[in-house]
Amino acid sequence: MTIGVRRPAMARSVEPPSPDAGERAAVAARIGTPALMGGLALLSLIVVCLDVLTGEDLRLIPLLVVVPALVSVFCTVRQTVAAALWIMPIVVISRLASGGSFWDMASGVCFTVLACALGVGVCARRIRHVSEIARLRSAAVALQRQILRPLPVATEQVHVDGIYAPIEEDHLVGGDIYEIIQTPYGTRVIIGDVQGKGLAAIGVGFAALGAFREAAIREPGLTGVVDAVEDAVVRHNAFSAQTGETERFVTALVLGLDGAGRVQAVNCGHLPPRMLHEGVAAAVPLRRTSVPLGMAELSNEARVAEWLDFPPGATLLMFTDGVTEARDASGAFYPLDARLSHWTRLGPRELLDTLHTDLEAFSGGVRRDDIAALTLSGSSSDSSSRPVTAGVDARRAAEAFSGR
């Protein structure tokens, strides 16, 4: 449970599409019924005319039996049945009119019926498979969204807004995470990116978030919070190894804000944030970057917190590599810093919307990874509008966690 967090009345949070909507979109016909029937009529007319012109030497009408199979690739079962019912009489009548022995005609009719039935069966199987994939994909995305806090979030020290756009391919579900917690020691924020894709990556992200939510309230020092998350990732990896899953690490940036104009940061192999202030956008120098979460045993250096200036009116932009590693059609990476230099006068929400729109345009809508970005700006609320019990409740929660 998060203590002492105020949310604006008009909080913006993007709701994921419902599984039913995603399934309907996946199985929807790519060709409208009027266009399909018109095309079938035109094709049939052309084939019949050519068949008449070629005479007995080359019969073309029997080739129409492949039409239901072609329709099944792009259309619904109902449309495929309609195509089969359209084609079947034409081919059967043509076969009967051509004459021949009874067994020749019977075999021709049976082959036509079987070919049309196979087209309908293939379409039904394709629809069922696509529906299952759509349900799995929607469930994975909905699960990931449920664990992440709706944005924006306003605490006593900072206002946090953001965008989160998960990749929705069934085999490329990512593991970007973020959280904002009001604690007795100020506001603590984490943004991270789990190595790899799929539900296993989401599981590691859940473990990291759960540990962060508890430790953020319990631990007085920011490095203590990070160490607790490190332990959670290590434990999860140990369990994954026992079950045959791949061990994973998490790059993360953890911040602590006390409202005094400075920010404490622990960087665990993550991308440095960008500061936008007074018409200038620049990368925030983090000189004590440590290894990602889950890999502390590979380093002899303990994690150290750094202090950063956070002047009034500044906006701090945190993001995952889905932003910087987005590519255009030629394979070039997204030039984040060049873009930010033109957006230094934008407000936090406008900055996020502009960034998201520009990323989509740059990549042509082709996303290869999750996109997560947070903006941190000074809280505009005064002390009279803050919950008077926020600090007390947070302190009680901290004491409960520490066993006092």
mmCIF file of C-alpha atoms in Angstrom:
data_model
loop_
_atom_site.group_PDB
_atom_site.id
_atom_site.type_symbol
_atom_site.label_atom_id
_atom_site.label_comp_id
_atom_site.label_asym_id
_atom_site.label_seq_id
_atom_site.Cartn_x
_atom_site.Cartn_y
_atom_site.Cartn_z
ATOM 1 C CA MET A 1 0.000 0.000 0.000
ATOM 2 C CA THR A 2 1.299 3.421 -0.911
ATOM 3 C CA ILE A 3 1.009 5.982 1.862
ATOM 4 C CA GLY A 4 0.408 9.704 1.507
ATOM 5 C CA VAL A 5 0.169 9.925 -2.278
ATOM 6 C CA ARG A 6 -2.246 12.443 -3.740
ATOM 7 C CA ARG A 7 -3.590 12.024 -7.230
ATOM 8 C CA PRO A 8 -5.008 14.867 -9.257
ATOM 9 C CA ALA A 9 -8.736 14.743 -9.834
ATOM 10 C CA MET A 10 -8.185 14.546 -13.579
ATOM 11 C CA ALA A 11 -5.338 12.053 -13.533
ATOM 12 C CA ARG A 12 -4.377 10.883 -16.964
ATOM 13 C CA SER A 13 -3.963 7.142 -17.246
ATOM 14 C CA VAL A 14 -4.161 5.224 -20.476
ATOM 15 C CA GLU A 15 -6.420 2.213 -20.064
ATOM 16 C CA PRO A 16 -5.379 -0.847 -22.048
ATOM 17 C CA PRO A 17 -7.742 -2.076 -24.707
ATOM 18 C CA SER A 18 -10.067 -4.774 -23.402
ATOM 19 C CA PRO A 19 -9.226 -8.362 -24.341
ATOM 20 C CA ASP A 20 -12.525 -8.545 -26.254
ATOM 21 C CA ALA A 21 -11.614 -5.481 -28.313
ATOM 22 C CA GLY A 22 -8.160 -6.866 -29.064
ATOM 23 C CA GLU A 23 -9.599 -10.205 -30.087
ATOM 24 C CA ARG A 24 -12.184 -8.599 -32.347
ATOM 25 C CA ALA A 25 -9.516 -6.508 -34.020
ATOM 26 C CA ALA A 26 -7.310 -9.569 -34.574
ATOM 27 C CA VAL A 27 -10.024 -11.633 -36.269
ATOM 28 C CA ALA A 28 -11.685 -8.799 -38.175
ATOM 29 C CA ALA A 29 -11.993 -9.211 -41.933
ATOM 30 C CA ARG A 30 -9.443 -7.355 -44.000
ATOM 31 C CA ILE A 31 -11.842 -7.137 -46.932
ATOM 32 C CA GLY A 32 -15.387 -5.818 -46.673
ATOM 33 C CA THR A 33 -18.214 -8.153 -47.667
ATOM 34 C CA PRO A 34 -19.525 -5.915 -50.498
ATOM 35 C CA ALA A 35 -16.019 -5.621 -51.961
ATOM 36 C CA LEU A 36 -15.483 -9.373 -51.596
ATOM 37 C CA MET A 37 -18.706 -10.350 -53.339
ATOM 38 C CA GLY A 38 -18.125 -7.792 -56.062
ATOM 39 C CA GLY A 39 -14.646 -9.162 -56.646
ATOM 40 C CA LEU A 40 -15.950 -12.725 -56.741
ATOM 41 C CA ALA A 41 -18.593 -11.782 -59.295
ATOM 42 C CA LEU A 42 -16.041 -10.044 -61.499
ATOM 43 C CA LEU A 43 -13.539 -12.907 -61.201
ATOM 44 C CA SER A 44 -16.209 -15.476 -61.990
ATOM 45 C CA LEU A 45 -17.335 -13.537 -65.052
ATOM 46 C CA ILE A 46 -13.772 -13.245 -66.336
ATOM 47 C CA VAL A 47 -13.001 -16.939 -65.801
ATOM 48 C CA VAL A 48 -16.268 -18.080 -67.411
ATOM 49 C CA CYS A 49 -15.667 -15.874 -70.463
ATOM 50 C CA LEU A 50 -12.105 -17.164 -70.821
ATOM 51 C CA ASP A 51 -13.319 -20.715 -70.401
ATOM 52 C CA VAL A 52 -15.818 -20.227 -73.212
ATOM 53 C CA LEU A 53 -13.142 -18.728 -75.446
ATOM 54 C CA THR A 54 -10.644 -21.532 -74.839
ATOM 55 C CA GLY A 55 -13.255 -24.238 -75.398
ATOM 56 C CA GLU A 56 -12.659 -27.872 -74.517
ATOM 57 C CA ASP A 57 -8.891 -27.634 -74.934
ATOM 58 C CA LEU A 58 -8.360 -25.696 -71.693
ATOM 59 C CA ARG A 59 -10.997 -25.721 -68.969
ATOM 60 C CA LEU A 60 -10.490 -22.766 -66.576
ATOM 61 C CA ILE A 61 -13.653 -22.864 -64.492
ATOM 62 C CA PRO A 62 -12.436 -25.762 -62.266
ATOM 63 C CA LEU A 63 -9.580 -23.510 -61.134
ATOM 64 C CA LEU A 64 -12.136 -21.455 -59.171
ATOM 65 C CA VAL A 65 -12.051 -24.101 -56.420
ATOM 66 C CA VAL A 66 -8.916 -22.406 -55.013
ATOM 67 C CA VAL A 67 -10.830 -19.173 -54.355
ATOM 68 C CA PRO A 68 -12.279 -20.195 -50.928
ATOM 69 C CA ALA A 69 -8.771 -21.137 -49.768
ATOM 70 C CA LEU A 70 -7.471 -17.711 -50.793
ATOM 71 C CA VAL A 71 -10.412 -15.951 -49.164
ATOM 72 C CA SER A 72 -9.818 -17.858 -45.902
ATOM 73 C CA VAL A 73 -6.479 -16.082 -45.460
ATOM 74 C CA PHE A 74 -7.980 -12.582 -45.261
ATOM 75 C CA CYS A 75 -11.652 -12.983 -44.366
ATOM 76 C CA THR A 76 -13.974 -14.354 -41.717
ATOM 77 C CA VAL A 77 -15.543 -17.793 -41.649
ATOM 78 C CA ARG A 78 -18.868 -16.322 -42.772
ATOM 79 C CA GLN A 79 -17.227 -14.621 -45.734
ATOM 80 C CA THR A 80 -15.362 -17.816 -46.637
ATOM 81 C CA VAL A 81 -18.621 -19.787 -46.533
ATOM 82 C CA ALA A 82 -20.221 -17.162 -48.771
ATOM 83 C CA ALA A 83 -17.339 -17.471 -51.246
ATOM 84 C CA ALA A 84 -17.624 -21.266 -51.208
ATOM 85 C CA LEU A 85 -21.377 -21.125 -51.809
ATOM 86 C CA TRP A 86 -20.769 -18.714 -54.687
ATOM 87 C CA ILE A 87 -18.034 -20.734 -56.355
ATOM 88 C CA MET A 88 -19.439 -24.222 -55.789
ATOM 89 C CA PRO A 89 -22.537 -23.970 -58.053
ATOM 90 C CA ILE A 90 -20.500 -22.398 -60.857
ATOM 91 C CA VAL A 91 -17.896 -25.168 -60.841
ATOM 92 C CA VAL A 92 -20.443 -27.978 -60.342
ATOM 93 C CA ILE A 93 -22.742 -26.768 -63.119
ATOM 94 C CA SER A 94 -19.750 -26.356 -65.429
ATOM 95 C CA ARG A 95 -18.591 -29.888 -64.632
ATOM 96 C CA LEU A 96 -22.015 -31.370 -65.244
ATOM 97 C CA ALA A 97 -22.414 -29.418 -68.475
ATOM 98 C CA SER A 98 -19.090 -30.665 -69.821
ATOM 99 C CA GLY A 99 -20.401 -34.209 -69.892
ATOM 100 C CA GLY A 100 -18.416 -37.401 -69.466
ATOM 101 C CA SER A 101 -18.950 -40.591 -67.535
ATOM 102 C CA PHE A 102 -20.891 -40.682 -64.296
ATOM 103 C CA TRP A 103 -17.772 -41.344 -62.219
ATOM 104 C CA ASP A 104 -15.899 -38.468 -63.856
ATOM 105 C CA MET A 105 -18.686 -36.060 -63.042
ATOM 106 C CA ALA A 106 -19.161 -37.462 -59.541
ATOM 107 C CA SER A 107 -15.465 -37.210 -58.748
ATOM 108 C CA GLY A 108 -15.356 -33.647 -60.083
ATOM 109 C CA VAL A 109 -18.327 -32.608 -57.951
ATOM 110 C CA CYS A 110 -16.921 -34.312 -54.854
ATOM 111 C CA PHE A 111 -13.543 -32.651 -55.360
ATOM 112 C CA THR A 112 -15.194 -29.233 -55.653
ATOM 113 C CA VAL A 113 -17.227 -29.720 -52.478
ATOM 114 C CA LEU A 114 -14.181 -31.025 -50.596
ATOM 115 C CA ALA A 115 -11.982 -28.126 -51.734
ATOM 116 C CA CYS A 116 -14.571 -25.551 -50.618
ATOM 117 C CA ALA A 117 -15.060 -27.331 -47.284
ATOM 118 C CA LEU A 118 -11.299 -27.381 -46.700
ATOM 119 C CA GLY A 119 -11.148 -23.630 -47.344
ATOM 120 C CA VAL A 120 -13.827 -23.036 -44.710
ATOM 121 C CA GLY A 121 -12.070 -25.379 -42.262
ATOM 122 C CA VAL A 122 -8.723 -23.660 -42.742
ATOM 123 C CA CYS A 123 -10.349 -20.284 -42.115
ATOM 124 C CA ALA A 124 -11.986 -21.500 -38.903
ATOM 125 C CA ARG A 125 -8.679 -22.880 -37.653
ATOM 126 C CA ARG A 126 -6.856 -19.653 -38.506
ATOM 127 C CA ILE A 127 -9.468 -17.576 -36.675
ATOM 128 C CA ARG A 128 -9.216 -19.799 -33.602
ATOM 129 C CA HIS A 129 -5.424 -19.564 -33.559
ATOM 130 C CA VAL A 130 -5.430 -15.793 -34.035
ATOM 131 C CA SER A 131 -8.020 -15.427 -31.261
ATOM 132 C CA GLU A 132 -5.865 -17.413 -28.842
ATOM 133 C CA ILE A 133 -2.802 -15.312 -29.648
ATOM 134 C CA ALA A 134 -4.821 -12.105 -29.231
ATOM 135 C CA ARG A 135 -6.119 -13.240 -25.834
ATOM 136 C CA LEU A 136 -2.641 -14.193 -24.630
ATOM 137 C CA ARG A 137 -1.181 -10.905 -25.845
ATOM 138 C CA SER A 138 -3.950 -8.825 -24.258
ATOM 139 C CA ALA A 139 -3.663 -10.733 -20.987
ATOM 140 C CA ALA A 140 0.106 -10.170 -20.837
ATOM 141 C CA VAL A 141 -0.213 -6.459 -21.545
ATOM 142 C CA ALA A 142 -3.110 -6.052 -19.093
ATOM 143 C CA LEU A 143 -1.143 -7.912 -16.422
ATOM 144 C CA GLN A 144 1.842 -5.660 -16.924
ATOM 145 C CA ARG A 145 -0.289 -2.509 -16.824
ATOM 146 C CA GLN A 146 -2.059 -3.593 -13.646
ATOM 147 C CA ILE A 147 1.190 -3.689 -11.678
ATOM 148 C CA LEU A 148 2.249 -0.212 -12.794
ATOM 149 C CA ARG A 149 0.794 2.866 -11.169
ATOM 150 C CA PRO A 150 -1.537 5.070 -13.233
ATOM 151 C CA LEU A 151 0.009 8.446 -13.939
ATOM 152 C CA PRO A 152 0.290 11.297 -13.067
ATOM 153 C CA VAL A 153 1.115 11.073 -9.356
ATOM 154 C CA ALA A 154 1.627 14.056 -7.057
ATOM 155 C CA THR A 155 3.481 13.697 -3.754
ATOM 156 C CA GLU A 156 4.608 16.266 -1.206
ATOM 157 C CA GLN A 157 7.912 16.813 -3.021
ATOM 158 C CA VAL A 158 7.302 16.208 -6.708
ATOM 159 C CA HIS A 159 4.784 15.866 -9.502
ATOM 160 C CA VAL A 160 5.415 12.823 -11.703
ATOM 161 C CA ASP A 161 3.844 12.260 -15.091
ATOM 162 C CA GLY A 162 4.754 9.745 -17.730
ATOM 163 C CA ILE A 163 4.050 7.584 -20.738
ATOM 164 C CA TYR A 164 4.170 3.836 -20.922
ATOM 165 C CA ALA A 165 3.704 2.009 -24.222
ATOM 166 C CA PRO A 166 4.282 -1.744 -24.020
ATOM 167 C CA ILE A 167 5.103 -3.624 -27.150
ATOM 168 C CA GLU A 168 2.158 -5.895 -27.822
ATOM 169 C CA GLU A 169 3.664 -8.641 -29.945
ATOM 170 C CA ASP A 170 3.038 -11.979 -28.271
ATOM 171 C CA HIS A 171 6.741 -12.923 -28.207
ATOM 172 C CA LEU A 172 8.133 -9.469 -27.400
ATOM 173 C CA VAL A 173 6.350 -8.413 -24.221
ATOM 174 C CA GLY A 174 8.866 -6.302 -22.371
ATOM 175 C CA GLY A 175 9.621 -5.651 -18.724
ATOM 176 C CA ASP A 176 9.884 -1.894 -18.183
ATOM 177 C CA ILE A 177 8.963 -0.892 -14.626
ATOM 178 C CA TYR A 178 8.480 2.307 -12.643
ATOM 179 C CA GLU A 179 7.100 3.335 -9.263
ATOM 180 C CA ILE A 180 6.668 6.466 -7.147
ATOM 181 C CA ILE A 181 6.409 6.154 -3.351
ATOM 182 C CA GLN A 182 5.806 8.815 -0.685
ATOM 183 C CA THR A 183 7.861 7.846 2.375
ATOM 184 C CA PRO A 184 8.912 9.403 5.698
ATOM 185 C CA TYR A 185 12.219 10.223 3.960
ATOM 186 C CA GLY A 186 10.688 12.007 0.967
ATOM 187 C CA THR A 187 9.577 10.734 -2.402
ATOM 188 C CA ARG A 188 11.372 7.785 -3.916
ATOM 189 C CA VAL A 189 11.184 6.920 -7.598
ATOM 190 C CA ILE A 190 12.438 3.968 -9.603
ATOM 191 C CA ILE A 191 12.497 3.335 -13.319
ATOM 192 C CA GLY A 192 13.988 0.164 -14.709
ATOM 193 C CA ASP A 193 14.262 -2.218 -17.608
ATOM 194 C CA VAL A 194 14.402 -5.995 -17.205
ATOM 195 C CA GLN A 195 16.725 -7.911 -19.482
ATOM 196 C CA GLY A 196 14.921 -9.850 -22.183
ATOM 197 C CA LYS A 197 11.295 -10.197 -23.162
ATOM 198 C CA GLY A 198 8.289 -12.305 -22.289
ATOM 199 C CA LEU A 199 6.380 -13.211 -19.160
ATOM 200 C CA ALA A 200 9.568 -14.314 -17.402
ATOM 201 C CA ALA A 201 10.907 -10.772 -17.719
ATOM 202 C CA ILE A 202 7.654 -9.403 -16.318
ATOM 203 C CA GLY A 203 8.042 -11.751 -13.336
ATOM 204 C CA VAL A 204 11.451 -10.282 -12.514
ATOM 205 C CA GLY A 205 9.981 -6.795 -12.826
ATOM 206 C CA PHE A 206 7.190 -7.667 -10.395
ATOM 207 C CA ALA A 207 9.720 -8.981 -7.880
ATOM 208 C CA ALA A 208 11.773 -5.780 -8.138
ATOM 209 C CA LEU A 209 8.718 -3.546 -7.760
ATOM 210 C CA GLY A 210 7.429 -5.430 -4.727
ATOM 211 C CA ALA A 211 10.761 -5.130 -2.984
ATOM 212 C CA PHE A 212 11.039 -1.443 -3.843
ATOM 213 C CA ARG A 213 7.579 -0.665 -2.445
ATOM 214 C CA GLU A 214 8.423 -2.200 0.894
ATOM 215 C CA ALA A 215 12.024 -1.021 1.176
ATOM 216 C CA ALA A 216 11.241 2.561 0.104
ATOM 217 C CA ILE A 217 9.198 3.026 3.291
ATOM 218 C CA ARG A 218 11.353 0.881 5.544
ATOM 219 C CA GLU A 219 14.911 1.907 4.682
ATOM 220 C CA PRO A 220 16.188 5.356 5.737
ATOM 221 C CA GLY A 221 19.010 5.321 3.163
ATOM 222 C CA LEU A 222 18.552 5.144 -0.582
ATOM 223 C CA THR A 223 21.336 2.586 -0.941
ATOM 224 C CA GLY A 224 19.473 0.394 1.533
ATOM 225 C CA VAL A 225 16.456 0.513 -0.749
ATOM 226 C CA VAL A 226 18.565 -0.508 -3.724
ATOM 227 C CA ASP A 227 20.198 -3.337 -1.777
ATOM 228 C CA ALA A 228 16.757 -4.690 -0.876
ATOM 229 C CA VAL A 229 15.712 -4.675 -4.529
ATOM 230 C CA GLU A 230 19.017 -6.336 -5.427
ATOM 231 C CA ASP A 231 18.285 -9.133 -2.942
ATOM 232 C CA ALA A 232 14.797 -9.609 -4.411
ATOM 233 C CA VAL A 233 16.152 -9.946 -7.942
ATOM 234 C CA VAL A 234 18.818 -12.418 -6.775
ATOM 235 C CA ARG A 235 16.202 -14.528 -4.970
ATOM 236 C CA HIS A 236 13.965 -14.491 -8.023
ATOM 237 C CA ASN A 237 16.878 -15.551 -10.226
ATOM 238 C CA ALA A 238 17.691 -18.405 -7.846
ATOM 239 C CA PHE A 239 14.123 -19.644 -8.099
ATOM 240 C CA SER A 240 14.196 -19.220 -11.886
ATOM 241 C CA ALA A 241 17.370 -21.315 -12.093
ATOM 242 C CA GLN A 242 15.679 -24.106 -10.137
ATOM 243 C CA THR A 243 12.741 -24.138 -12.541
ATOM 244 C CA GLY A 244 14.902 -24.000 -15.664
ATOM 245 C CA GLU A 245 14.231 -20.336 -16.482
ATOM 246 C CA THR A 246 16.907 -17.879 -17.572
ATOM 247 C CA GLU A 247 18.396 -15.629 -14.898
ATOM 248 C CA ARG A 248 17.937 -11.935 -15.665
ATOM 249 C CA PHE A 249 19.241 -8.575 -14.488
ATOM 250 C CA VAL A 250 17.493 -5.221 -14.198
ATOM 251 C CA THR A 251 18.963 -1.863 -15.109
ATOM 252 C CA ALA A 252 17.456 0.753 -12.814
ATOM 253 C CA LEU A 253 17.702 4.371 -11.748
ATOM 254 C CA VAL A 254 16.508 5.088 -8.199
ATOM 255 C CA LEU A 255 15.935 8.634 -6.998
ATOM 256 C CA GLY A 256 15.155 10.168 -3.633
ATOM 257 C CA LEU A 257 13.665 13.672 -3.368
ATOM 258 C CA ASP A 258 13.293 15.563 -0.117
ATOM 259 C CA GLY A 259 11.902 18.807 -1.560
ATOM 260 C CA ALA A 260 15.036 20.810 -0.703
ATOM 261 C CA GLY A 261 16.134 21.371 -4.293
ATOM 262 C CA ARG A 262 18.406 18.350 -4.497
ATOM 263 C CA VAL A 263 17.945 14.787 -5.667
ATOM 264 C CA GLN A 264 19.779 11.699 -4.461
ATOM 265 C CA ALA A 265 20.406 9.098 -7.140
ATOM 266 C CA VAL A 266 21.664 5.514 -7.315
ATOM 267 C CA ASN A 267 22.273 4.376 -10.876
ATOM 268 C CA CYS A 268 22.334 0.626 -11.502
ATOM 269 C CA GLY A 269 23.484 0.469 -15.107
ATOM 270 C CA HIS A 270 20.606 2.590 -16.359
ATOM 271 C CA LEU A 271 20.514 5.479 -18.808
ATOM 272 C CA PRO A 272 21.215 8.847 -17.155
ATOM 273 C CA PRO A 273 18.252 11.224 -16.944
ATOM 274 C CA ARG A 274 17.966 14.515 -18.815
ATOM 275 C CA MET A 275 17.447 17.874 -17.148
ATOM 276 C CA LEU A 276 15.455 20.598 -18.912
ATOM 277 C CA HIS A 277 15.845 24.014 -17.319
ATOM 278 C CA GLU A 278 15.921 27.612 -18.550
ATOM 279 C CA GLY A 279 15.987 26.678 -22.225
ATOM 280 C CA VAL A 280 18.744 24.069 -21.893
ATOM 281 C CA ALA A 281 18.451 20.272 -22.088
ATOM 282 C CA ALA A 282 21.418 18.204 -20.941
ATOM 283 C CA ALA A 283 22.254 14.746 -19.690
ATOM 284 C CA VAL A 284 22.685 14.617 -15.918
ATOM 285 C CA PRO A 285 26.240 13.417 -15.151
ATOM 286 C CA LEU A 286 26.200 10.307 -12.947
ATOM 287 C CA ARG A 287 29.781 9.426 -12.093
ATOM 288 C CA ARG A 288 29.161 6.472 -9.783
ATOM 289 C CA THR A 289 27.175 4.123 -12.018
ATOM 290 C CA SER A 290 27.146 0.571 -10.670
ATOM 291 C CA VAL A 291 26.231 -2.809 -12.122
ATOM 292 C CA PRO A 292 22.580 -3.675 -12.832
ATOM 293 C CA LEU A 293 20.382 -5.217 -10.158
ATOM 294 C CA GLY A 294 21.000 -8.934 -9.818
ATOM 295 C CA MET A 295 24.712 -8.639 -10.645
ATOM 296 C CA ALA A 296 26.167 -7.099 -7.459
ATOM 297 C CA GLU A 297 28.235 -10.198 -6.737
ATOM 298 C CA LEU A 298 30.225 -9.497 -9.903
ATOM 299 C CA SER A 299 31.435 -6.146 -8.568
ATOM 300 C CA ASN A 300 33.698 -5.378 -5.628
ATOM 301 C CA GLU A 301 32.336 -1.839 -5.248
ATOM 302 C CA ALA A 302 29.334 -1.062 -3.089
ATOM 303 C CA ARG A 303 26.595 1.082 -4.577
ATOM 304 C CA VAL A 304 26.900 4.766 -3.749
ATOM 305 C CA ALA A 305 24.270 7.509 -3.838
ATOM 306 C CA GLU A 306 25.031 10.779 -5.642
ATOM 307 C CA TRP A 307 23.503 14.206 -5.101
ATOM 308 C CA LEU A 308 22.106 16.165 -8.034
ATOM 309 C CA ASP A 309 20.813 19.706 -8.193
ATOM 310 C CA PHE A 310 17.102 20.004 -8.980
ATOM 311 C CA PRO A 311 16.368 23.732 -9.247
ATOM 312 C CA PRO A 312 12.823 25.129 -9.122
ATOM 313 C CA GLY A 313 11.129 25.122 -12.517
ATOM 314 C CA ALA A 314 13.317 22.307 -13.864
ATOM 315 C CA THR A 315 11.996 19.105 -15.396
ATOM 316 C CA LEU A 316 13.832 15.827 -14.952
ATOM 317 C CA LEU A 317 13.224 13.258 -17.692
ATOM 318 C CA MET A 318 13.780 9.569 -16.907
ATOM 319 C CA PHE A 319 13.360 6.922 -19.609
ATOM 320 C CA THR A 320 14.197 3.389 -20.703
ATOM 321 C CA ASP A 321 16.191 2.276 -23.725
ATOM 322 C CA GLY A 322 13.015 1.817 -25.737
ATOM 323 C CA VAL A 323 13.337 5.569 -26.345
ATOM 324 C CA THR A 324 17.004 5.835 -27.288
ATOM 325 C CA GLU A 325 17.098 2.561 -29.218
ATOM 326 C CA ALA A 326 14.087 3.264 -31.409
ATOM 327 C CA ARG A 327 15.099 3.096 -35.077
ATOM 328 C CA ASP A 328 13.856 4.609 -38.287
ATOM 329 C CA ALA A 329 13.508 2.802 -41.622
ATOM 330 C CA SER A 330 17.232 3.179 -42.328
ATOM 331 C CA GLY A 331 18.241 1.700 -38.957
ATOM 332 C CA ALA A 332 19.371 4.988 -37.376
ATOM 333 C CA PHE A 333 18.796 5.419 -33.633
ATOM 334 C CA TYR A 334 16.439 8.038 -32.261
ATOM 335 C CA PRO A 335 18.347 11.318 -31.612
ATOM 336 C CA LEU A 336 16.876 12.069 -28.199
ATOM 337 C CA ASP A 337 19.231 14.860 -27.145
ATOM 338 C CA ALA A 338 18.861 16.654 -30.477
ATOM 339 C CA ARG A 339 15.093 16.515 -30.154
ATOM 340 C CA LEU A 340 15.068 17.661 -26.519
ATOM 341 C CA SER A 341 17.084 20.748 -27.426
ATOM 342 C CA HIS A 342 14.006 22.001 -29.318
ATOM 343 C CA TRP A 343 11.509 21.171 -26.557
ATOM 344 C CA THR A 344 13.091 22.889 -23.579
ATOM 345 C CA ARG A 345 10.187 25.319 -23.153
ATOM 346 C CA LEU A 346 7.495 22.645 -23.084
ATOM 347 C CA GLY A 347 5.697 21.699 -19.909
ATOM 348 C CA PRO A 348 6.061 18.154 -18.544
ATOM 349 C CA ARG A 349 2.828 16.800 -20.052
ATOM 350 C CA GLU A 350 3.374 18.529 -23.377
ATOM 351 C CA LEU A 351 6.945 17.243 -23.430
ATOM 352 C CA LEU A 352 5.792 13.655 -22.955
ATOM 353 C CA ASP A 353 3.074 13.913 -25.606
ATOM 354 C CA THR A 354 5.511 15.466 -28.067
ATOM 355 C CA LEU A 355 8.132 12.812 -27.349
ATOM 356 C CA HIS A 356 5.645 9.976 -27.806
ATOM 357 C CA THR A 357 4.283 11.378 -31.052
ATOM 358 C CA ASP A 358 7.763 12.022 -32.416
ATOM 359 C CA LEU A 359 8.910 8.502 -31.509
ATOM 360 C CA GLU A 360 5.968 6.981 -33.360
ATOM 361 C CA ALA A 361 6.650 9.128 -36.413
ATOM 362 C CA PHE A 362 10.389 8.416 -36.322
ATOM 363 C CA SER A 363 9.973 4.638 -36.098
ATOM 364 C CA GLY A 364 7.034 4.485 -38.477
ATOM 365 C CA GLY A 365 4.927 2.910 -35.741
ATOM 366 C CA VAL A 366 7.253 -0.114 -35.557
ATOM 367 C CA ARG A 367 8.158 -0.615 -31.900
ATOM 368 C CA ARG A 368 10.857 -3.116 -30.930
ATOM 369 C CA ASP A 369 10.778 -2.549 -27.181
ATOM 370 C CA ASP A 370 8.678 -1.068 -24.409
ATOM 371 C CA ILE A 371 8.723 2.705 -24.109
ATOM 372 C CA ALA A 372 8.650 4.202 -20.623
ATOM 373 C CA ALA A 373 9.387 7.817 -19.721
ATOM 374 C CA LEU A 374 8.753 9.853 -16.567
ATOM 375 C CA THR A 375 8.921 13.588 -15.993
ATOM 376 C CA LEU A 376 9.619 14.917 -12.519
ATOM 377 C CA SER A 377 8.815 18.512 -11.706
ATOM 378 C CA GLY A 378 8.436 20.452 -8.499
ATOM 379 C CA SER A 379 5.093 19.979 -6.775
ATOM 380 C CA SER A 380 2.907 23.035 -7.338
ATOM 381 C CA SER A 381 0.756 22.361 -4.294
ATOM 382 C CA ASP A 382 1.221 24.372 -1.131
ATOM 383 C CA SER A 383 1.381 22.992 2.369
ATOM 384 C CA SER A 384 -2.271 23.791 3.074
ATOM 385 C CA SER A 385 -3.407 21.373 0.354
ATOM 386 C CA ARG A 386 -1.241 18.463 1.462
ATOM 387 C CA PRO A 387 -2.711 15.614 3.500
ATOM 388 C CA VAL A 388 -1.818 16.423 7.104
ATOM 389 C CA THR A 389 -1.521 12.731 7.993
ATOM 390 C CA ALA A 390 0.799 11.784 5.163
ATOM 391 C CA GLY A 391 4.010 11.961 7.138
ATOM 392 C CA VAL A 392 2.454 10.372 10.227
ATOM 393 C CA ASP A 393 1.000 7.460 8.284
ATOM 394 C CA ALA A 394 4.235 6.905 6.413
ATOM 395 C CA ARG A 395 6.207 6.903 9.683
ATOM 396 C CA ARG A 396 3.814 4.364 11.174
ATOM 397 C CA ALA A 397 4.186 2.161 8.115
ATOM 398 C CA ALA A 398 7.987 2.396 8.378
ATOM 399 C CA GLU A 399 7.847 1.394 12.043
ATOM 400 C CA ALA A 400 5.588 -1.544 11.216
ATOM 401 C CA PHE A 401 8.011 -2.791 8.565
ATOM 402 C CA SER A 402 10.994 -2.417 10.873
ATOM 403 C CA GLY A 403 9.240 -4.285 13.701
ATOM 404 C CA ARG A 404 9.286 -1.452 16.202
#
